[in-house]
Amino acid sequence: MADPLRTLHSRRMLRRTIIRRTLLVLGILAACVGTLYLFYFLSTLGPQTIDRAEARRANLEIPDTARELLNRSRDAEARFEELLTLRPADEEHLGTLREALRFQRAYIDALPRPMTEAQARLEMIELRYHTTAGEILFQQSVDLENEAERYIAQRNPSEAAPLFEQAALLQQRINNSYSRSPQANRARETRLSRSARFAAARPLHDESIALEKEGKEALEVENWEAAESAFRAALRIQEQINREFTGSPLASSARSEELRRRLTMLLSGQDYQVILATMQQAQERLDEGDPIEAAALFQESRRLQIALNERFPGTPHASAEAVENLERKRQTAQSQELANAIQVRLDRLQTYLRERNVRSAMDTLSELRAEVDALSNSFPLSLHNDADLQNQLRYLNLIQENIADIQRNVDENSLPIPEMEGIKMLRTEVPQSLYQQVMAMNPSRNSGPDLPVESVSWNEAREFCQRLSWILAQPVRLPSEMEFRRALGPLRFLVIEDHAWSVENSERQPHPVGSRQRHESGFYDLLGNVSEWLKDERGETQVTSARNIGGNHMDRTNTLFTV
């Protein structure tokens, strides 16, 4: 029989267990409900429900202008496809692709926002363009290369070289301009360039080899001149190859050195080396300021050269010209002291002329002429002989009676040109009296001492300036256009009739210089009367480029105003 107390205790324990489990289940249920409610509450606080279909429609809204651009790009691409079915790609194909690219880029720019599909289509068209252009250029390049190879097979490299070069340039264009093309290939460009250089160098190399052989054969028969000529030509061509075809297998500095060595051996000889050494000693003595010893050494070199000419006639070193040149060097060295004395006296003459000390200048001129004559007579081959100096002294001697008057005339009638520091110009046109004194002749058709000299060529005007520079011992030249215009000054408020002789007031003939009103700068006759020669800005050497300015008495006033 069961114990009543134990049975009661078991019942109580069972009841407690049931209650705890029931409370646990209820707690779990309450937690789940609370969690669901929390999620619901949070969802009400966040973004509201989005109509995704509506949003997609908004993103796909494209302006009509953009759609038109897209359609035009597609049409151009379609035309490209049609052309491609008709014939291989050519420039017309590329034109349609360029059009498609242009409209596609415009379409992208017109979109309200970037679109991946549009950018991808652009890249696709660009790739097709690069590929098509590359294929066209590559085929042209291959055709040129094949033609060049045919010339190479025919042993005609001179015809092949430009073809290889053109093929390389086309490949270079592919590499640089259409780098996305499958035909882009830097290695092929390099190979074609090397082939072009090799083909261009081959004829030159063959010619150089033939010349070297010719030089060796000339040496065997002791034809020194022919051997020298052949070796020189062979060396010159090899150096051209080395310089112009660097990287070519035919470029060889070693071969250049070998040809240079052969040429040096040919040109060198014991007697000739002695001559060179003696000449070197003579030059050293001359540089050291010992012209007498230098002259003796040049004389010895000349004796050795004469002996060489007699012993080895026909060789490259046998030369009558070399004998004359050594004699010229000897006389030049031996006349050095006299030349120095002439220079000192010439400086003194020019100083007296600049100081307007004509009497002392003429005394010095007489002594100077005697020294110059002595130099010319005693040492006719000397390089110190100066034909221009002889002409200058001869001229000054002829007009010595007029030098003082000419200097005074020029000094009194020269004015500085405004804004041209250190430069003066005669304030009038050159009168015939001055030209007559300087040139001892007068070419003018209208004769008169105060009339401007006319009918003078540009070369005669330069000669007049040259002689005047001898008289003044200062540089004299024709004015430049800028100097003339600075002397003339502005014409805006100038009453030209008061300053110039023109067809309206000259009676169609020149008038005495300075007979109209002077310009503000102090110069006369810059307009009208007779024209003035200008300095040739390119160096006063081309008669055809000489210019005159200022107009003359046969010009109208309005023409003079446009000077």
Coordinates of C-alpha atoms in Angstrom, one line a residue, residues 159-561:
E159 CA 64.3 49.4 -105.2
A160 CA 63.4 47.4 -102.1
A161 CA 64.6 50.0 -99.6
P162 CA 61.9 52.6 -100.0
L163 CA 59.2 49.9 -100.1
F164 CA 60.5 48.5 -96.8
E165 CA 60.5 52.0 -95.4
Q166 CA 56.9 52.6 -96.5
A167 CA 55.8 49.3 -95.0
A168 CA 57.5 50.2 -91.7
L169 CA 55.7 53.6 -91.7
L170 CA 52.3 51.9 -92.2
Q171 CA 53.1 49.5 -89.3
Q172 CA 54.2 52.4 -87.2
R173 CA 50.9 54.2 -87.9
I174 CA 49.0 51.0 -86.8
N175 CA 51.0 50.8 -83.6
N176 CA 50.6 54.5 -82.7
S177 CA 47.1 55.3 -84.0
Y178 CA 45.3 52.0 -83.7
S179 CA 47.0 50.3 -80.8
R180 CA 43.8 48.2 -80.0
S181 CA 44.0 46.6 -83.4
P182 CA 45.2 42.9 -83.4
Q183 CA 47.6 44.0 -86.1
A184 CA 49.6 46.3 -83.8
N185 CA 53.1 44.9 -83.6
R186 CA 56.1 46.8 -82.5
A187 CA 58.4 43.9 -83.3
R188 CA 57.3 44.0 -87.0
E189 CA 57.8 47.7 -87.2
T190 CA 61.4 47.3 -85.9
R191 CA 62.0 44.4 -88.3
L192 CA 60.8 46.3 -91.3
S193 CA 62.9 49.4 -90.3
R194 CA 66.0 47.2 -90.1
S195 CA 65.2 45.6 -93.4
A196 CA 64.8 49.1 -95.0
R197 CA 68.2 50.2 -93.6
F198 CA 69.9 47.0 -94.7
A199 CA 68.4 47.3 -98.2
A200 CA 69.4 51.0 -98.5
A201 CA 72.9 50.3 -97.2
R202 CA 73.6 47.3 -99.4
P203 CA 74.4 49.1 -102.7
L204 CA 76.6 51.5 -100.8
H205 CA 78.4 48.7 -99.1
D206 CA 78.9 46.8 -102.4
E207 CA 80.3 50.0 -104.0
S208 CA 82.7 50.5 -101.0
I209 CA 83.9 46.9 -101.3
A210 CA 84.6 47.4 -105.0
L211 CA 86.5 50.6 -104.4
E212 CA 88.6 49.0 -101.8
K213 CA 89.5 46.2 -104.2
E214 CA 90.3 48.8 -106.9
G215 CA 92.6 50.6 -104.4
K216 CA 94.5 47.4 -103.6
E217 CA 95.0 46.7 -107.3
A218 CA 96.3 50.3 -107.8
L219 CA 98.8 49.7 -105.0
E220 CA 100.1 46.6 -106.7
V221 CA 101.0 48.6 -109.8
E222 CA 102.2 51.6 -107.7
N223 CA 99.5 53.9 -109.0
W224 CA 99.5 56.0 -105.9
E225 CA 97.0 58.6 -107.0
A226 CA 94.4 56.0 -108.1
A227 CA 94.9 54.0 -104.9
E228 CA 94.4 57.1 -102.7
S229 CA 91.3 58.1 -104.6
A230 CA 89.8 54.6 -104.3
F231 CA 90.5 54.2 -100.6
R232 CA 89.2 57.7 -99.9
A233 CA 86.0 57.0 -101.7
A234 CA 85.6 53.6 -100.0
L235 CA 86.2 55.2 -96.6
R236 CA 83.7 58.0 -97.3
I237 CA 81.0 55.6 -98.3
Q238 CA 81.6 53.3 -95.2
E239 CA 81.4 56.3 -92.9
Q240 CA 78.2 57.3 -94.6
I241 CA 76.8 53.8 -93.9
N242 CA 77.9 54.0 -90.3
R243 CA 76.3 57.5 -89.9
E244 CA 73.0 57.0 -91.8
F245 CA 72.3 53.3 -91.2
T246 CA 73.2 52.8 -87.6
G247 CA 72.0 49.4 -86.5
S248 CA 72.4 47.9 -90.0
P249 CA 74.6 44.8 -90.1
L250 CA 76.6 46.6 -92.8
A251 CA 77.5 49.5 -90.4
S252 CA 81.0 48.7 -89.2
S253 CA 83.4 51.1 -87.4
A254 CA 86.0 48.3 -87.5
R255 CA 86.0 48.4 -91.4
S256 CA 86.2 52.3 -91.3
E257 CA 89.2 52.1 -89.1
E258 CA 90.9 49.5 -91.4
L259 CA 90.3 51.7 -94.5
R260 CA 91.5 54.7 -92.6
R261 CA 94.7 52.8 -91.7
R262 CA 95.3 51.8 -95.3
L263 CA 94.8 55.3 -96.4
T264 CA 97.2 56.7 -93.8
M265 CA 99.8 54.2 -94.8
L266 CA 99.4 55.2 -98.4
L267 CA 99.8 58.9 -97.6
S268 CA 102.6 58.5 -95.3
G269 CA 106.2 58.2 -96.4
Q270 CA 109.5 59.0 -94.8
D271 CA 110.3 62.0 -96.9
Y272 CA 106.8 63.3 -96.6
Q273 CA 106.8 62.8 -92.8
V274 CA 110.1 64.8 -92.6
I275 CA 108.4 67.6 -94.6
L276 CA 105.4 67.7 -92.2
A277 CA 107.7 67.7 -89.2
T278 CA 109.7 70.6 -90.5
M279 CA 106.6 72.6 -91.3
Q280 CA 105.3 71.9 -87.8
Q281 CA 108.6 73.3 -86.4
A282 CA 108.2 76.4 -88.6
Q283 CA 104.7 77.1 -87.4
E284 CA 105.8 76.7 -83.8
R285 CA 108.6 79.2 -84.3
L286 CA 106.1 81.6 -85.9
D287 CA 103.7 81.1 -83.0
E288 CA 106.6 81.8 -80.6
G289 CA 107.2 85.2 -82.3
D290 CA 110.4 84.2 -84.2
P291 CA 109.4 84.8 -87.9
I292 CA 113.0 84.7 -89.1
E293 CA 113.6 81.2 -87.8
A294 CA 110.2 80.2 -89.1
A295 CA 111.1 81.5 -92.6
A296 CA 114.3 79.4 -92.6
L297 CA 112.3 76.3 -91.7
F298 CA 109.7 76.9 -94.3
Q299 CA 112.5 77.3 -96.8
E300 CA 113.9 73.9 -95.8
S301 CA 110.4 72.3 -96.1
R302 CA 110.3 73.8 -99.6
R303 CA 113.7 72.2 -100.5
L304 CA 112.5 68.8 -99.3
Q305 CA 109.3 69.1 -101.2
I306 CA 111.1 69.9 -104.4
A307 CA 113.3 66.8 -103.8
L308 CA 110.2 64.6 -103.2
N309 CA 108.6 65.9 -106.5
E310 CA 111.8 64.9 -108.4
R311 CA 112.1 61.5 -106.8
F312 CA 108.5 60.4 -106.7
P313 CA 106.7 62.1 -109.6
G314 CA 103.0 61.1 -109.9
T315 CA 102.6 60.2 -106.2
P316 CA 100.0 61.9 -104.1
H317 CA 102.7 63.8 -102.3
A318 CA 104.4 65.2 -105.4
S319 CA 102.9 68.6 -105.8
A320 CA 104.1 71.8 -107.5
E321 CA 101.4 73.6 -105.6
A322 CA 102.9 72.5 -102.3
V323 CA 106.2 74.1 -103.4
E324 CA 104.5 77.4 -104.1
N325 CA 102.5 77.2 -100.9
L326 CA 105.7 76.7 -98.9
E327 CA 107.3 79.6 -100.6
R328 CA 104.2 81.7 -99.8
K329 CA 104.6 80.7 -96.1
R330 CA 108.3 81.6 -96.2
Q331 CA 107.7 85.0 -97.6
T332 CA 104.8 85.6 -95.2
A333 CA 107.0 84.7 -92.2
Q334 CA 110.0 86.7 -93.5
S335 CA 107.8 89.8 -94.1
Q336 CA 106.1 89.7 -90.7
E337 CA 108.2 92.5 -89.2
L338 CA 107.6 94.8 -92.2
A339 CA 103.9 94.0 -92.0
N340 CA 103.8 94.9 -88.3
A341 CA 105.5 98.2 -89.1
I342 CA 102.9 98.9 -91.9
Q343 CA 100.1 98.3 -89.5
V344 CA 101.5 100.7 -86.9
R345 CA 101.9 103.4 -89.6
L346 CA 98.4 102.7 -91.0
D347 CA 96.9 103.2 -87.5
R348 CA 98.8 106.4 -87.2
L349 CA 97.4 107.6 -90.6
Q350 CA 93.8 106.8 -89.6
T351 CA 94.3 108.6 -86.3
Y352 CA 95.5 111.8 -88.1
L353 CA 92.6 111.6 -90.5
R354 CA 90.1 111.3 -87.7
E355 CA 91.7 114.2 -86.0
R356 CA 91.5 116.2 -89.3
N357 CA 95.3 116.6 -89.2
V358 CA 95.7 116.4 -93.0
R359 CA 99.3 117.6 -93.2
S360 CA 100.6 114.9 -90.8
A361 CA 98.3 112.4 -92.4
M362 CA 99.8 113.1 -95.9
D363 CA 103.4 112.8 -94.5
T364 CA 102.5 109.4 -93.0
L365 CA 100.8 108.4 -96.2
S366 CA 104.0 108.9 -98.1
E367 CA 106.0 106.8 -95.7
L368 CA 103.3 104.1 -95.6
R369 CA 103.1 103.9 -99.4
A370 CA 106.9 103.3 -99.5
E371 CA 106.6 100.5 -97.0
V372 CA 103.7 98.8 -98.8
D373 CA 105.6 99.0 -102.1
A374 CA 108.6 97.5 -100.5
L375 CA 106.5 94.6 -99.1
S376 CA 104.9 94.0 -102.5
N377 CA 108.2 94.1 -104.4
S378 CA 110.3 92.1 -102.0
F379 CA 107.7 89.5 -101.0
P380 CA 105.1 89.3 -103.8
L381 CA 103.7 86.0 -102.5
S382 CA 103.3 87.2 -98.9
L383 CA 99.9 86.9 -97.4
H384 CA 100.5 90.3 -95.8
N385 CA 100.0 92.0 -99.2
D386 CA 96.6 93.7 -99.1
A387 CA 95.2 94.8 -102.5
D388 CA 92.4 96.8 -100.7
L389 CA 95.0 98.7 -98.7
Q390 CA 97.0 99.4 -101.8
N391 CA 93.9 100.8 -103.5
Q392 CA 93.1 102.9 -100.5
L393 CA 96.6 104.4 -100.3
R394 CA 96.7 105.0 -104.0
Y395 CA 93.3 106.8 -103.9
L396 CA 94.2 109.0 -100.9
N397 CA 97.4 110.0 -102.6
L398 CA 95.5 111.1 -105.7
I399 CA 93.0 113.3 -103.9
Q400 CA 95.2 114.5 -101.1
E401 CA 94.6 118.1 -102.2
N402 CA 90.9 117.8 -101.6
I403 CA 90.9 115.8 -98.4
A404 CA 90.6 118.8 -96.1
D405 CA 87.8 120.3 -98.1
I406 CA 85.9 117.0 -98.2
Q407 CA 86.3 116.5 -94.5
R408 CA 85.1 120.0 -93.6
N409 CA 82.1 119.7 -96.0
V410 CA 81.0 116.4 -94.5
D411 CA 81.6 117.5 -90.9
E412 CA 79.6 120.8 -91.3
N413 CA 76.7 119.1 -93.1
S414 CA 76.3 115.9 -90.9
L415 CA 73.6 115.7 -88.3
P416 CA 72.8 113.0 -85.8
I417 CA 69.7 110.9 -86.6
P418 CA 67.1 111.1 -83.9
E419 CA 67.0 108.1 -81.6
M420 CA 69.9 106.5 -83.4
E421 CA 72.8 107.0 -81.0
G422 CA 76.2 107.5 -82.6
I423 CA 74.9 107.6 -86.2
K424 CA 75.0 110.7 -88.4
M425 CA 73.8 111.4 -91.9
L426 CA 74.3 114.3 -94.4
R427 CA 71.6 116.8 -93.8
T428 CA 71.0 117.2 -97.6
E429 CA 71.2 114.9 -100.6
V430 CA 74.8 114.5 -101.8
P431 CA 75.5 117.6 -104.0
Q432 CA 77.3 117.1 -107.2
S433 CA 80.3 119.1 -106.0
L434 CA 81.0 116.7 -103.2
Y435 CA 80.4 113.6 -105.4
Q436 CA 82.8 115.1 -108.0
Q437 CA 85.5 115.7 -105.4
V438 CA 85.2 112.1 -104.0
M439 CA 84.7 110.2 -107.2
A440 CA 86.5 112.4 -109.7
M441 CA 83.5 112.1 -112.1
N442 CA 79.9 113.2 -112.3
P443 CA 77.3 111.0 -114.0
S444 CA 74.4 113.5 -113.5
R445 CA 72.3 114.4 -116.5
N446 CA 71.3 117.7 -114.9
S447 CA 74.6 119.3 -114.1
G448 CA 75.2 121.8 -111.3
P449 CA 77.4 121.9 -108.2
D450 CA 74.5 122.4 -105.8
L451 CA 72.2 120.0 -107.6
P452 CA 71.9 116.5 -106.1
V453 CA 73.9 113.9 -107.8
E454 CA 71.7 111.5 -109.8
S455 CA 72.0 108.7 -112.3
V456 CA 74.1 106.9 -109.8
S457 CA 73.9 103.1 -109.5
W458 CA 73.7 101.3 -106.2
N459 CA 77.2 100.0 -106.6
E460 CA 78.5 103.5 -107.4
A461 CA 76.8 104.8 -104.2
R462 CA 78.5 102.1 -102.2
E463 CA 81.8 102.9 -103.8
F464 CA 81.3 106.6 -102.9
C465 CA 80.7 105.6 -99.3
Q466 CA 83.8 103.4 -99.3
R467 CA 86.0 106.2 -100.5
L468 CA 84.5 108.6 -98.1
S469 CA 85.2 106.2 -95.2
W470 CA 88.9 106.2 -96.3
I471 CA 89.0 110.0 -96.2
L472 CA 87.3 110.3 -92.8
A473 CA 88.9 107.2 -91.4
Q474 CA 85.5 106.2 -90.1
P475 CA 82.9 103.8 -91.4
V476 CA 80.5 105.3 -94.0
R477 CA 77.6 103.5 -95.5
L478 CA 74.1 104.0 -97.0
P479 CA 71.3 104.5 -94.5
S480 CA 69.0 101.7 -93.5
E481 CA 65.2 102.2 -94.0
M482 CA 64.8 102.6 -90.3
E483 CA 67.4 105.3 -90.1
F484 CA 65.9 107.1 -93.0
R485 CA 62.4 107.1 -91.4
R486 CA 63.8 108.3 -88.1
A487 CA 65.4 111.2 -89.9
L488 CA 62.2 111.9 -91.8
G489 CA 59.9 111.8 -88.7
P490 CA 56.1 111.5 -88.8
L491 CA 54.2 112.8 -91.8
R492 CA 50.8 113.2 -90.2
F493 CA 50.9 117.0 -89.8
L494 CA 53.6 117.7 -92.4
V495 CA 52.8 120.0 -95.3
I496 CA 54.8 118.1 -97.9
E497 CA 54.6 121.0 -100.5
D498 CA 56.8 123.1 -98.1
H499 CA 59.5 120.4 -97.8
A500 CA 59.6 118.5 -101.0
W501 CA 60.1 119.1 -104.7
S502 CA 57.4 117.2 -106.6
V503 CA 55.9 117.2 -110.0
E504 CA 53.6 120.0 -108.9
N505 CA 56.3 122.5 -108.1
S506 CA 59.6 121.2 -109.6
E507 CA 59.0 122.1 -113.2
R508 CA 60.0 118.5 -113.8
Q509 CA 63.7 118.9 -112.9
P510 CA 65.8 118.6 -109.8
H511 CA 66.6 121.6 -107.7
P512 CA 69.6 122.5 -105.5
V513 CA 69.9 120.6 -102.3
G514 CA 68.5 122.2 -99.2
S515 CA 66.3 124.7 -101.2
R516 CA 63.0 123.7 -99.5
Q517 CA 62.2 123.9 -95.9
R518 CA 64.0 121.5 -93.6
H519 CA 62.3 118.8 -91.6
E520 CA 61.9 119.0 -87.9
S521 CA 65.0 116.8 -87.5
G522 CA 67.1 119.3 -89.4
F523 CA 67.4 117.2 -92.7
Y524 CA 66.4 118.4 -96.1
D525 CA 65.1 116.7 -99.3
L526 CA 64.2 113.4 -97.7
L527 CA 61.1 113.5 -99.9
G528 CA 61.1 114.4 -103.6
N529 CA 63.9 116.0 -105.7
V530 CA 65.9 112.7 -106.2
S531 CA 65.5 109.3 -104.7
E532 CA 67.9 108.0 -102.1
W533 CA 69.6 104.5 -102.1
L534 CA 69.2 102.4 -99.0
K535 CA 71.5 99.9 -97.4
D536 CA 70.8 96.3 -98.3
E537 CA 69.6 94.8 -95.0
R538 CA 70.9 91.4 -96.2
G539 CA 74.5 92.6 -96.2
E540 CA 74.9 95.0 -99.1
T541 CA 75.9 92.2 -101.5
Q542 CA 73.0 91.7 -103.8
V543 CA 72.4 94.5 -106.4
T544 CA 69.0 93.0 -107.3
S545 CA 67.7 93.5 -103.7
A546 CA 68.8 97.1 -103.4
R547 CA 66.1 99.6 -102.7
N548 CA 65.6 103.4 -102.9
I549 CA 63.2 105.6 -101.0
G550 CA 61.9 109.1 -100.8
G551 CA 60.5 109.6 -104.3
N552 CA 61.7 112.2 -106.7
H553 CA 60.7 115.5 -108.4
M554 CA 58.6 113.6 -111.0
D555 CA 56.3 112.1 -108.2
R556 CA 53.0 113.7 -107.2
T557 CA 52.7 115.0 -103.7
N558 CA 50.1 112.4 -102.7
T559 CA 52.6 109.7 -103.9
L560 CA 55.4 111.2 -101.7
F561 CA 53.0 111.2 -98.7

